[in-house]
Amino acid sequence: MSPGSDNFAWLKVWIRNTESENPAFRNLFLVNYDGGLITSSVSLGWNDRPASTPAVNSKTAYSFDNAEKAEFIDRNLTESIRLYSEALAFSSFPQERALILSRIGRCYFKLGEYRKAIYQYRKILDIENETMKIGNVPATVIALSQIADCYKALCSDKEQYETMLELYQQLLDNPWNLAGGDYLYYLKSVSEKIHNSGNTLRIADSAERNIGHLLIKEEKLFQKIRFIEIIDRVILPEMISELRKGSSSELRSHNISREVNDSIFQLSYFKLPATFQQSQLLALGYQFEKEYILSDLFPGVLASVEFGKDILVGILNQNDSVLYIQDEHQLPEYLVTTGFSQQFTGWKVALFDPDVKSIEQLTGKEKQLYMILFIGIILVMLIGIILMIRAVIHESEISRMKSEFVSNVSHELKTPLALIRMFGETLDSGIVNEEKDKQKFYSIIRKESERLTHLINNVLDFSRMDAGVKEYNFQEADLVEVVRGSLEAYKFQISDNGFQIEIELPDEPLILKIDKDSISQVLLNLLNNAVKYSDEEKHILVKVQKDSTSASISIADRGVGIPKDELKKIFDKFYRVSTARTKETRGSGLGLTLAKHIVEAHGGTIEVESEVGKGSIFTVRIPLPGI
Ligand code: ADP
């Protein structure tokens, strides 16, 4: 039998069991629709449905009423005991019997017959019914406190003390609703009496130990009472309004954190599903048992997760002090932290490096590497873009030059052909009688056909060269002789154009392994250019020289010259300097390309020095044999 027994005792048992099965939670509590609270031991404002009062037997009721009259109006206590006893004889309901027995006990007490009173009260304790109450107070509590009073009146201190101890134990074991203050009144007065009489009475060792045990229990109970009061005072109003809002189906946990008496009070709760709500239960609340979570739960969970050797996991509080760390390392600095999303407000998960390196140190090398890679990729991309742009420009330049070449060459072919045809026809018609005129026409036809041959040779040679099939016939020959021969062949044309030619040749022959025809083609191209690109100053100097390593032929003119930045390009295929002079001069842009190719095939070089408006010097150098 227990004094706090009530209709929701099973809920207390359920909470108690749940708490012991789930050590990560503590202070579980239930909230009902009226805002009533219940924990594993105490409850507050929980509307306890009164135990169904039995239909009182009419004889019992009659005797009970008369007994009360005799007790209070007639003040005939003996008569009232008789009538109460009569009522008791007719009653068979425990609750009713407990009430009647307590009345009989009271009458004996008033009569000063304390032993008899004790006897009656003890009968109440013998009835085994958990929900039994007299008024709002459990019948056991009434009976035990009355027995204690009787012993007090009998001056049996020991018995009185023992009874109070039993009552104290019952009160601690079975607290009932805190509302109304009955429970706290009984608990506090009994606890006080025990302390007072404990000091004056010499009690046995075992009893002393028992008291110590009960005091711990009382302290725990008061903690729970304080907890439930905080919820009732601080948290419940907000919680109830929140709970009434949300949909009943969602099982979402809510977290509340409040500052109460200078410390943070945290709890979580969730709304119970509709099935519970039918039995007036609205929500289940709880607190986390942080000690257990830190010492048992986290180590267990973290042990089952593979993090690798290079990282340790820890838990920090809001001030960044370490609450828990894997392997119990002592580490000053964490690498990164992040808060828990919902639960454990104020706690953070932190990652540590076992070698106490900072995140900068750990990532420094990788950062550098990625930076270099990144810059490298950007550079490669830039180079690629530049090369592509250059290639595009080059290609468009080549195609422009090609089309220019085609138009130049066709012009070059057409002009001499037209001249040859015109003068040929004129001669053929016989209208030219004068020998002098005839000679002039023959000379034009010869010159133009030479030019044509020269052009066609250049184009054919170039196409062989471009295709890589140009062949050379290297033979030992006298370079001086080759130059002299070429000049001889071209001399007429030079002087014909009004040029003055100066030739400086060595007296001794210069024997080299050369392709004679190709070398004279180079010379003709250079002489031809000197003629083409000269204005008023019609002077050409041809010089053949020899030094220790090479033989050189230089052809200097006093013509238009070439701008500095064009000097390198003039040897490129189809390239023609874009000056007014070049435009009015016929050409294919192949002469120098061919000359360079031929000279290089001889292992030599071709160089140019030039000044705009002053003239140009082209120097061909061919290495001497054995060098
Ligand atoms: P082209 O058929 O146009 O003469 P070349 O390859 O022989 O082709 O010469 C390329 C360009 O170099 C010419 O278009 C001309 O602008 C320039 N050049 C060559 N030789 C001379 C020179 N002696 N004086 C001035 N410019 C020259």
Coordinates of N, CA and C in Angstrom, one line a residue, residues 360-573:
E360 N 45.9 26.3 -40.8 CA 46.8 27.0 -41.8 C 48.0 26.1 -42.1
Q361 N 48.5 25.5 -41.0 CA 49.7 24.7 -41.2 C 49.3 23.4 -42.0
L362 N 48.1 22.9 -41.7 CA 47.7 21.7 -42.4 C 47.4 21.9 -43.8
T363 N 46.8 23.0 -44.1 CA 46.4 23.2 -45.5 C 47.4 24.0 -46.3
G364 N 48.4 24.6 -45.6 CA 49.4 25.5 -46.3 C 49.9 24.9 -47.5
K365 N 50.5 23.7 -47.4 CA 51.1 23.1 -48.6 C 50.2 22.9 -49.7
E366 N 49.0 22.3 -49.4 CA 48.0 22.0 -50.4 C 47.6 23.4 -51.1
K367 N 47.4 24.4 -50.2 CA 47.0 25.7 -50.7 C 48.0 26.2 -51.7
Q368 N 49.3 26.1 -51.3 CA 50.4 26.5 -52.2 C 50.3 25.8 -53.5
L369 N 50.2 24.4 -53.4 CA 50.2 23.6 -54.6 C 49.0 23.9 -55.5
Y370 N 47.8 24.1 -54.9 CA 46.7 24.4 -55.7 C 46.8 25.8 -56.3
M371 N 47.5 26.7 -55.6 CA 47.7 28.1 -56.1 C 48.6 28.0 -57.3
I372 N 49.7 27.2 -57.2 CA 50.7 27.1 -58.3 C 49.9 26.4 -59.5
L373 N 49.2 25.4 -59.2 CA 48.4 24.7 -60.3 C 47.5 25.6 -61.0
F374 N 46.8 26.4 -60.1 CA 45.8 27.4 -60.6 C 46.5 28.4 -61.6
I375 N 47.6 29.0 -61.0 CA 48.3 30.0 -61.8 C 48.9 29.3 -63.1
G376 N 49.4 28.0 -63.0 CA 49.9 27.3 -64.1 C 48.8 27.1 -65.2
I377 N 47.6 26.7 -64.7 CA 46.5 26.5 -65.7 C 46.2 27.8 -66.4
I378 N 46.1 28.9 -65.6 CA 45.8 30.2 -66.2 C 46.8 30.6 -67.2
L379 N 48.1 30.4 -66.8 CA 49.2 30.7 -67.7 C 49.1 29.9 -69.0
V380 N 48.9 28.6 -68.9 CA 48.8 27.7 -70.1 C 47.6 28.2 -70.9
M381 N 46.5 28.5 -70.3 CA 45.4 29.0 -71.0 C 45.7 30.3 -71.8
L382 N 46.4 31.2 -71.0 CA 46.8 32.5 -71.7 C 47.7 32.3 -72.9
I383 N 48.7 31.4 -72.6 CA 49.6 31.1 -73.7 C 48.9 30.6 -74.9
G384 N 48.0 29.6 -74.6 CA 47.2 29.0 -75.6 C 46.4 30.0 -76.4
I385 N 45.8 30.9 -75.7 CA 45.0 32.0 -76.3 C 45.9 32.8 -77.2
I386 N 47.0 33.2 -76.6 CA 47.9 34.1 -77.4 C 48.4 33.4 -78.7
L387 N 48.8 32.1 -78.5 CA 49.2 31.3 -79.7 C 48.1 31.2 -80.7
M388 N 46.9 31.0 -80.2 CA 45.8 30.8 -81.1 C 45.6 32.1 -81.9
I389 N 45.6 33.3 -81.1 CA 45.4 34.5 -81.8 C 46.5 34.8 -82.8
R390 N 47.7 34.5 -82.4 CA 48.8 34.6 -83.4 C 48.7 33.8 -84.6
A391 N 48.2 32.5 -84.3 CA 48.0 31.6 -85.5 C 47.0 32.1 -86.4
V392 N 45.9 32.7 -85.8 CA 44.8 33.2 -86.6 C 45.3 34.4 -87.4
I393 N 46.0 35.3 -86.7 CA 46.6 36.5 -87.4 C 47.5 36.0 -88.5
H394 N 48.4 35.1 -88.2 CA 49.3 34.6 -89.2 C 48.6 34.0 -90.4
E395 N 47.7 33.2 -90.1 CA 46.9 32.5 -91.2 C 46.2 33.5 -92.1
S396 N 45.6 34.5 -91.4 CA 44.9 35.5 -92.2 C 45.9 36.3 -93.0
E397 N 47.1 36.5 -92.4 CA 48.1 37.3 -93.1 C 48.6 36.5 -94.3
I398 N 48.8 35.2 -94.1 CA 49.3 34.3 -95.2 C 48.3 34.3 -96.3
S399 N 47.0 34.1 -95.9 CA 46.0 34.1 -97.0 C 45.9 35.4 -97.7
R400 N 46.1 36.5 -97.0 CA 46.1 37.8 -97.6 C 47.3 37.9 -98.6
M401 N 48.4 37.4 -98.1 CA 49.6 37.4 -99.0 C 49.5 36.5 -100.2
K402 N 48.8 35.4 -100.0 CA 48.7 34.4 -101.1 C 47.8 35.1 -102.2
S403 N 46.7 35.7 -101.7 CA 45.9 36.3 -102.8 C 46.6 37.4 -103.5
E404 N 47.4 38.2 -102.7 CA 48.2 39.3 -103.3 C 49.2 38.7 -104.3
F405 N 49.7 37.5 -103.8 CA 50.7 36.9 -104.7 C 50.1 36.4 -106.0
V406 N 48.9 35.9 -105.9 CA 48.2 35.4 -107.1 C 48.0 36.6 -108.1
S407 N 47.5 37.7 -107.5 CA 47.2 38.8 -108.4 C 48.5 39.4 -108.9
N408 N 49.6 39.4 -108.1 CA 50.9 40.0 -108.5 C 51.4 39.1 -109.7
V409 N 51.4 37.8 -109.4 CA 52.0 36.9 -110.4 C 51.3 37.0 -111.7
S410 N 49.9 37.0 -111.6 CA 49.2 37.0 -112.9 C 49.5 38.3 -113.6
H411 N 49.6 39.4 -112.8 CA 50.0 40.7 -113.4 C 51.4 40.6 -114.1
E412 N 52.3 40.0 -113.3 CA 53.7 39.8 -113.7 C 53.7 39.0 -115.0
L413 N 52.8 38.0 -115.1 CA 52.8 37.2 -116.4 C 52.2 38.0 -117.5
K414 N 51.1 38.6 -117.2 CA 50.3 39.3 -118.3 C 51.1 40.4 -118.9
T415 N 51.8 41.2 -118.1 CA 52.5 42.4 -118.6 C 53.5 42.1 -119.7
P416 N 54.5 41.2 -119.3 CA 55.5 40.9 -120.3 C 54.9 40.2 -121.5
L417 N 54.0 39.3 -121.3 CA 53.4 38.6 -122.4 C 52.7 39.6 -123.4
A418 N 52.0 40.6 -122.8 CA 51.3 41.6 -123.6 C 52.3 42.4 -124.4
L419 N 53.4 42.8 -123.7 CA 54.5 43.6 -124.4 C 55.1 42.8 -125.6
I420 N 55.5 41.5 -125.2 CA 56.1 40.6 -126.2 C 55.2 40.5 -127.5
R421 N 53.9 40.3 -127.2 CA 53.0 40.1 -128.3 C 52.8 41.4 -129.1
M422 N 52.7 42.5 -128.4 CA 52.5 43.7 -129.1 C 53.7 44.1 -130.0
F423 N 54.9 44.0 -129.4 CA 56.1 44.3 -130.2 C 56.4 43.3 -131.3
G424 N 56.1 42.0 -131.0 CA 56.2 40.9 -132.0 C 55.3 41.2 -133.2
E425 N 54.0 41.6 -132.9 CA 53.1 41.8 -134.0 C 53.5 43.1 -134.8
T426 N 54.0 44.1 -134.1 CA 54.4 45.3 -134.8 C 55.5 45.0 -135.8
L427 N 56.5 44.2 -135.3 CA 57.6 43.8 -136.2 C 57.1 43.0 -137.3
D428 N 56.2 42.1 -137.0 CA 55.7 41.1 -138.0 C 54.9 41.9 -139.1
S429 N 54.2 42.9 -138.7 CA 53.4 43.6 -139.7 C 54.3 44.4 -140.8
G430 N 55.6 44.6 -140.4 CA 56.5 45.2 -141.3 C 56.4 46.7 -141.4
I431 N 55.6 47.3 -140.5 CA 55.5 48.7 -140.5 C 56.7 49.4 -139.9
V432 N 57.5 48.7 -139.2 CA 58.7 49.3 -138.7 C 59.9 49.1 -139.7
N433 N 60.3 50.2 -140.2 CA 61.4 50.1 -141.2 C 62.7 50.4 -140.7
E434 N 62.7 51.4 -139.8 CA 63.9 51.9 -139.2 C 64.6 50.8 -138.4
E435 N 65.9 50.6 -138.7 CA 66.7 49.5 -138.0 C 66.8 49.8 -136.5
K436 N 66.9 51.1 -136.3 CA 67.1 51.5 -134.9 C 65.9 51.1 -134.0
D437 N 64.7 51.4 -134.7 CA 63.4 51.1 -134.0 C 63.3 49.5 -133.8
K438 N 63.7 48.8 -134.9 CA 63.6 47.4 -134.8 C 64.4 46.8 -133.7
Q439 N 65.7 47.4 -133.5 CA 66.5 46.9 -132.5 C 65.9 47.2 -131.1
K440 N 65.3 48.4 -131.0 CA 64.6 48.7 -129.7 C 63.6 47.7 -129.4
F441 N 62.8 47.4 -130.4 CA 61.7 46.4 -130.2 C 62.2 45.0 -129.8
Y442 N 63.3 44.6 -130.5 CA 63.9 43.3 -130.2 C 64.3 43.3 -128.7
S443 N 65.0 44.4 -128.4 CA 65.5 44.5 -127.0 C 64.4 44.4 -126.0
I444 N 63.2 45.1 -126.3 CA 62.1 45.0 -125.3 C 61.6 43.6 -125.2
I445 N 61.5 42.9 -126.4 CA 61.0 41.5 -126.4 C 61.9 40.6 -125.6
R446 N 63.2 40.9 -125.7 CA 64.2 40.1 -125.0 C 64.1 40.3 -123.5
K447 N 64.1 41.6 -123.2 CA 64.0 42.0 -121.7 C 62.8 41.4 -121.0
E448 N 61.7 41.5 -121.8 CA 60.4 41.0 -121.2 C 60.4 39.5 -121.1
S449 N 61.0 38.8 -122.1 CA 61.0 37.4 -122.0 C 62.0 36.9 -120.9
E450 N 63.1 37.7 -120.7 CA 64.0 37.4 -119.5 C 63.3 37.5 -118.2
R451 N 62.5 38.6 -118.1 CA 61.7 38.9 -116.9 C 60.8 37.7 -116.6
L452 N 60.1 37.3 -117.8 CA 59.2 36.2 -117.6 C 59.8 34.9 -117.2
T453 N 61.0 34.7 -117.8 CA 61.7 33.5 -117.4 C 62.1 33.5 -115.9
H454 N 62.6 34.7 -115.6 CA 63.0 34.9 -114.2 C 61.9 34.6 -113.2
L455 N 60.7 35.2 -113.6 CA 59.6 35.0 -112.7 C 59.2 33.5 -112.6
I456 N 59.1 32.9 -113.8 CA 58.6 31.5 -113.8 C 59.6 30.6 -113.1
N457 N 60.9 30.9 -113.3 CA 62.0 30.2 -112.5 C 61.8 30.3 -111.0
N458 N 61.5 31.5 -110.6 CA 61.3 31.8 -109.2 C 60.1 31.0 -108.6
V459 N 59.0 31.1 -109.4 CA 57.8 30.4 -108.9 C 58.0 28.9 -108.9
L460 N 58.6 28.4 -109.9 CA 58.8 26.9 -110.0 C 59.7 26.5 -108.9
D461 N 60.8 27.3 -108.7 CA 61.8 26.9 -107.6 C 61.1 27.0 -106.3
F462 N 60.3 28.0 -106.1 CA 59.7 28.1 -104.8 C 58.8 27.0 -104.6
S463 N 58.0 26.6 -105.6 CA 57.1 25.5 -105.3 C 57.8 24.2 -105.0
R464 N 59.0 24.0 -105.7 CA 59.8 22.8 -105.3 C 60.4 22.9 -103.9
M465 N 60.8 24.1 -103.6 CA 61.4 24.3 -102.3 C 60.3 24.1 -101.2
D466 N 59.1 24.7 -101.5 CA 58.0 24.6 -100.5 C 57.6 23.1 -100.3
A467 N 57.7 22.3 -101.4 CA 57.3 20.9 -101.3 C 58.4 20.1 -100.8
G468 N 59.6 20.7 -100.6 CA 60.8 20.0 -100.1 C 61.4 19.1 -101.1
V469 N 61.2 19.4 -102.4 CA 61.8 18.5 -103.4 C 62.9 19.3 -104.3
K470 N 63.2 20.5 -103.9 CA 64.3 21.2 -104.7 C 65.6 20.5 -104.5
E471 N 66.2 20.2 -105.6 CA 67.5 19.5 -105.6 C 68.6 20.5 -106.0
Y472 N 69.8 20.3 -105.4 CA 70.9 21.1 -105.8 C 72.0 20.3 -106.4
N473 N 72.7 20.9 -107.3 CA 73.8 20.2 -107.9 C 75.1 20.9 -107.5
F474 N 75.7 20.4 -106.4 CA 76.9 21.0 -105.8 C 78.1 20.5 -106.6
Q475 N 78.9 21.5 -107.0 CA 80.1 21.2 -107.7 C 81.2 22.2 -107.3
E476 N 82.4 21.8 -107.5 CA 83.5 22.8 -107.2 C 83.5 23.8 -108.3
A477 N 83.4 25.0 -107.9 CA 83.4 26.1 -109.0 C 84.0 27.4 -108.4
D478 N 84.3 28.3 -109.3 CA 84.9 29.5 -108.9 C 83.8 30.5 -108.7
L479 N 83.6 31.0 -107.4 CA 82.5 31.9 -107.1 C 82.7 33.2 -107.8
V480 N 83.9 33.6 -108.0 CA 84.2 34.9 -108.7 C 83.7 34.8 -110.1
E481 N 83.9 33.7 -110.7 CA 83.5 33.4 -112.0 C 82.0 33.4 -112.2
V482 N 81.3 32.8 -111.2 CA 79.9 32.7 -111.2 C 79.3 34.1 -111.1
V483 N 79.9 34.9 -110.2 CA 79.4 36.3 -110.0 C 79.6 37.1 -111.3
R484 N 80.8 37.0 -111.8 CA 81.1 37.7 -113.1 C 80.2 37.3 -114.2
G485 N 79.9 36.0 -114.3 CA 79.0 35.6 -115.4 C 77.6 36.1 -115.2
S486 N 77.1 36.1 -114.0 CA 75.7 36.6 -113.7 C 75.7 38.1 -114.0
L487 N 76.7 38.9 -113.6 CA 76.7 40.3 -113.8 C 76.7 40.6 -115.3
E488 N 77.5 39.7 -116.0 CA 77.6 39.9 -117.5 C 76.2 39.8 -118.1
A489 N 75.5 38.7 -117.6 CA 74.2 38.5 -118.2 C 73.2 39.6 -117.8
Y490 N 73.4 40.2 -116.7 CA 72.4 41.2 -116.2 C 72.9 42.6 -116.5
K491 N 74.2 42.8 -116.8 CA 74.8 44.1 -117.0 C 74.0 45.0 -117.9
F492 N 73.6 44.4 -118.9 CA 72.9 45.1 -120.0 C 71.6 45.8 -119.4
Q493 N 70.9 44.9 -118.7 CA 69.6 45.4 -118.1 C 69.8 46.5 -117.1
I494 N 70.9 46.4 -116.3 CA 71.3 47.4 -115.3 C 71.6 48.7 -116.0
S495 N 72.5 48.6 -116.9 CA 72.9 49.9 -117.6 C 71.7 50.5 -118.4
D496 N 70.9 49.6 -118.9 CA 69.7 50.0 -119.6 C 68.8 50.8 -118.8
N497 N 68.7 50.5 -117.5 CA 67.8 51.2 -116.6 C 68.5 52.5 -116.0
G498 N 69.7 52.8 -116.6 CA 70.3 54.0 -116.1 C 71.2 53.8 -114.9
F499 N 71.5 52.6 -114.5 CA 72.3 52.4 -113.3 C 73.8 52.4 -113.5
Q500 N 74.4 52.9 -112.5 CA 75.9 52.8 -112.6 C 76.3 51.6 -111.7
I501 N 77.1 50.7 -112.2 CA 77.4 49.6 -111.4 C 78.9 49.5 -111.1
E502 N 79.2 49.2 -109.9 CA 80.6 49.2 -109.5 C 80.9 47.8 -109.0
I503 N 81.9 47.2 -109.5 CA 82.2 45.8 -109.2 C 83.6 45.6 -108.6
E504 N 83.6 45.0 -107.4 CA 84.9 44.7 -106.8 C 85.1 43.2 -106.6
L505 N 85.9 42.6 -107.5 CA 86.1 41.2 -107.4 C 87.5 40.9 -107.1
P506 N 87.8 39.8 -106.3 CA 89.2 39.5 -106.1 C 89.9 38.9 -107.3
D507 N 91.2 39.0 -107.3 CA 91.9 38.6 -108.5 C 92.0 37.1 -108.6
E508 N 92.2 36.5 -107.4 CA 92.3 35.0 -107.5 C 90.9 34.4 -107.5
P509 N 90.8 33.2 -108.1 CA 89.6 32.5 -108.0 C 89.2 32.0 -106.6
L510 N 87.9 31.9 -106.4 CA 87.4 31.4 -105.0 C 86.7 30.1 -105.2
I511 N 87.4 29.0 -105.0 CA 86.8 27.7 -105.3 C 86.0 27.2 -104.2
L512 N 84.7 27.0 -104.5 CA 83.8 26.5 -103.4 C 82.9 25.4 -104.0
K513 N 82.3 24.6 -103.1 CA 81.3 23.6 -103.6 C 80.0 24.3 -103.7
I514 N 79.6 24.6 -104.9 CA 78.3 25.4 -105.0 C 77.5 24.8 -106.1
D515 N 76.1 25.2 -106.1 CA 75.3 25.0 -107.2 C 75.3 26.3 -108.0
K516 N 76.0 26.3 -109.1 CA 76.2 27.5 -109.8 C 75.0 28.3 -110.2
D517 N 74.0 27.5 -110.8 CA 72.7 28.1 -111.2 C 72.0 28.7 -110.1
S518 N 72.0 28.0 -109.0 CA 71.2 28.6 -107.8 C 71.8 29.8 -107.3
I519 N 73.2 29.8 -107.2 CA 73.9 31.0 -106.7 C 73.6 32.2 -107.7
S520 N 73.6 32.0 -109.0 CA 73.4 33.1 -109.9 C 71.9 33.5 -109.8
Q521 N 71.0 32.6 -109.5 CA 69.6 33.0 -109.2 C 69.5 33.9 -108.0
V522 N 70.3 33.6 -107.0 CA 70.3 34.5 -105.8 C 70.8 35.9 -106.2
L523 N 71.9 35.9 -107.0 CA 72.5 37.1 -107.4 C 71.5 37.9 -108.2
L524 N 70.8 37.2 -109.2 CA 69.9 37.9 -110.1 C 68.7 38.5 -109.3
N525 N 68.2 37.7 -108.3 CA 67.1 38.2 -107.4 C 67.6 39.5 -106.7
L526 N 68.8 39.5 -106.2 CA 69.3 40.6 -105.4 C 69.5 41.8 -106.3
L527 N 70.1 41.6 -107.4 CA 70.3 42.7 -108.4 C 69.0 43.3 -108.9
N528 N 68.1 42.3 -109.2 CA 66.8 42.7 -109.6 C 66.1 43.6 -108.6
N529 N 66.2 43.2 -107.3 CA 65.6 44.1 -106.2 C 66.3 45.4 -106.2
A530 N 67.6 45.4 -106.2 CA 68.3 46.7 -106.2 C 67.9 47.6 -107.3
V531 N 67.6 47.1 -108.5 CA 67.1 47.9 -109.6 C 65.7 48.4 -109.3
K532 N 64.9 47.4 -108.8 CA 63.4 47.7 -108.6 C 63.2 48.8 -107.5
Y533 N 64.0 48.7 -106.4 CA 63.7 49.5 -105.3 C 64.7 50.7 -105.2
S534 N 65.1 51.2 -106.3 CA 65.9 52.5 -106.3 C 65.2 53.6 -107.0
D535 N 65.4 54.8 -106.5 CA 64.7 55.9 -107.2 C 65.7 56.7 -108.0
E536 N 66.1 57.9 -107.5 CA 67.0 58.8 -108.2 C 68.4 58.2 -108.3
E537 N 68.9 57.8 -107.1 CA 70.3 57.4 -106.9 C 70.5 56.0 -107.5
K538 N 70.8 55.9 -108.8 CA 70.9 54.6 -109.4 C 72.3 54.1 -109.4
H539 N 72.7 53.5 -108.3 CA 74.0 53.0 -108.1 C 74.0 51.7 -107.4
I540 N 74.8 50.7 -108.0 CA 74.9 49.4 -107.4 C 76.3 49.1 -107.2
L541 N 76.7 48.6 -106.0 CA 78.0 48.1 -105.8 C 78.0 46.6 -105.5
V542 N 78.7 45.8 -106.3 CA 78.8 44.4 -106.1 C 80.2 44.1 -105.6
K543 N 80.3 43.4 -104.5 CA 81.6 43.2 -103.9 C 81.7 41.7 -103.6
V544 N 82.8 41.0 -104.0 CA 83.1 39.7 -103.5 C 84.3 39.7 -102.7
Q545 N 84.2 39.1 -101.5 CA 85.4 39.1 -100.6 C 85.6 37.8 -99.9
K546 N 86.7 37.6 -99.3 CA 87.0 36.4 -98.6 C 87.6 36.7 -97.3
D547 N 87.1 36.0 -96.2 CA 87.9 36.1 -95.0 C 88.3 34.8 -94.5
S548 N 88.7 34.6 -93.3 CA 89.3 33.3 -92.9 C 88.3 32.2 -92.9
T549 N 87.0 32.5 -92.8 CA 86.0 31.4 -92.7 C 85.1 31.3 -93.9
S550 N 84.8 32.5 -94.5 CA 83.8 32.4 -95.5 C 84.1 33.4 -96.7
A551 N 83.4 33.1 -97.8 CA 83.4 34.0 -98.9 C 82.1 34.8 -98.9
S552 N 82.1 36.1 -99.2 CA 80.9 36.8 -99.2 C 80.6 37.6 -100.4
I553 N 79.4 37.7 -100.8 CA 79.0 38.6 -101.9 C 78.1 39.6 -101.4
S554 N 78.4 40.9 -101.6 CA 77.5 41.9 -101.1 C 77.0 42.8 -102.2
I555 N 75.7 43.1 -102.2 CA 75.2 44.0 -103.2 C 74.5 45.2 -102.5
A556 N 75.1 46.3 -102.8 CA 74.6 47.5 -102.1 C 74.0 48.5 -103.1
D557 N 72.8 49.0 -102.7 CA 72.2 50.0 -103.6 C 72.0 51.2 -102.8
R558 N 71.6 52.3 -103.5 CA 71.3 53.6 -102.8 C 69.8 53.9 -103.0
G559 N 69.0 52.8 -102.8 CA 67.6 53.0 -103.1 C 66.7 53.4 -101.9
V560 N 65.5 52.9 -101.9 CA 64.5 53.4 -100.9 C 64.8 52.9 -99.5
G561 N 65.5 51.8 -99.4 CA 65.8 51.2 -98.1 C 64.5 50.5 -97.5
I562 N 64.8 49.8 -96.3 CA 63.7 49.0 -95.7 C 63.6 49.4 -94.2
P563 N 62.4 49.7 -93.8 CA 62.3 50.0 -92.3 C 62.8 48.9 -91.4
K564 N 63.3 49.4 -90.3 CA 64.0 48.4 -89.3 C 63.1 47.2 -89.0
D565 N 61.8 47.5 -88.6 CA 60.9 46.5 -88.1 C 60.5 45.5 -89.2
E566 N 60.9 45.8 -90.5 CA 60.4 44.9 -91.6 C 61.6 44.0 -92.0
L567 N 62.8 44.3 -91.5 CA 64.0 43.6 -91.9 C 63.9 42.1 -91.8
K568 N 63.3 41.6 -90.7 CA 63.3 40.2 -90.6 C 62.2 39.5 -91.4
K569 N 61.2 40.3 -91.7 CA 60.0 39.7 -92.4 C 60.2 39.6 -93.9
I570 N 61.1 40.4 -94.4 CA 61.2 40.4 -95.9 C 61.7 39.0 -96.5
F571 N 62.2 38.1 -95.6 CA 62.6 36.8 -96.1 C 61.5 35.8 -96.0
D572 N 60.3 36.2 -95.4 CA 59.2 35.3 -95.4 C 58.5 35.2 -96.7
K573 N 57.9 34.0 -96.9 CA 57.3 33.8 -98.2 C 56.1 34.8 -98.5

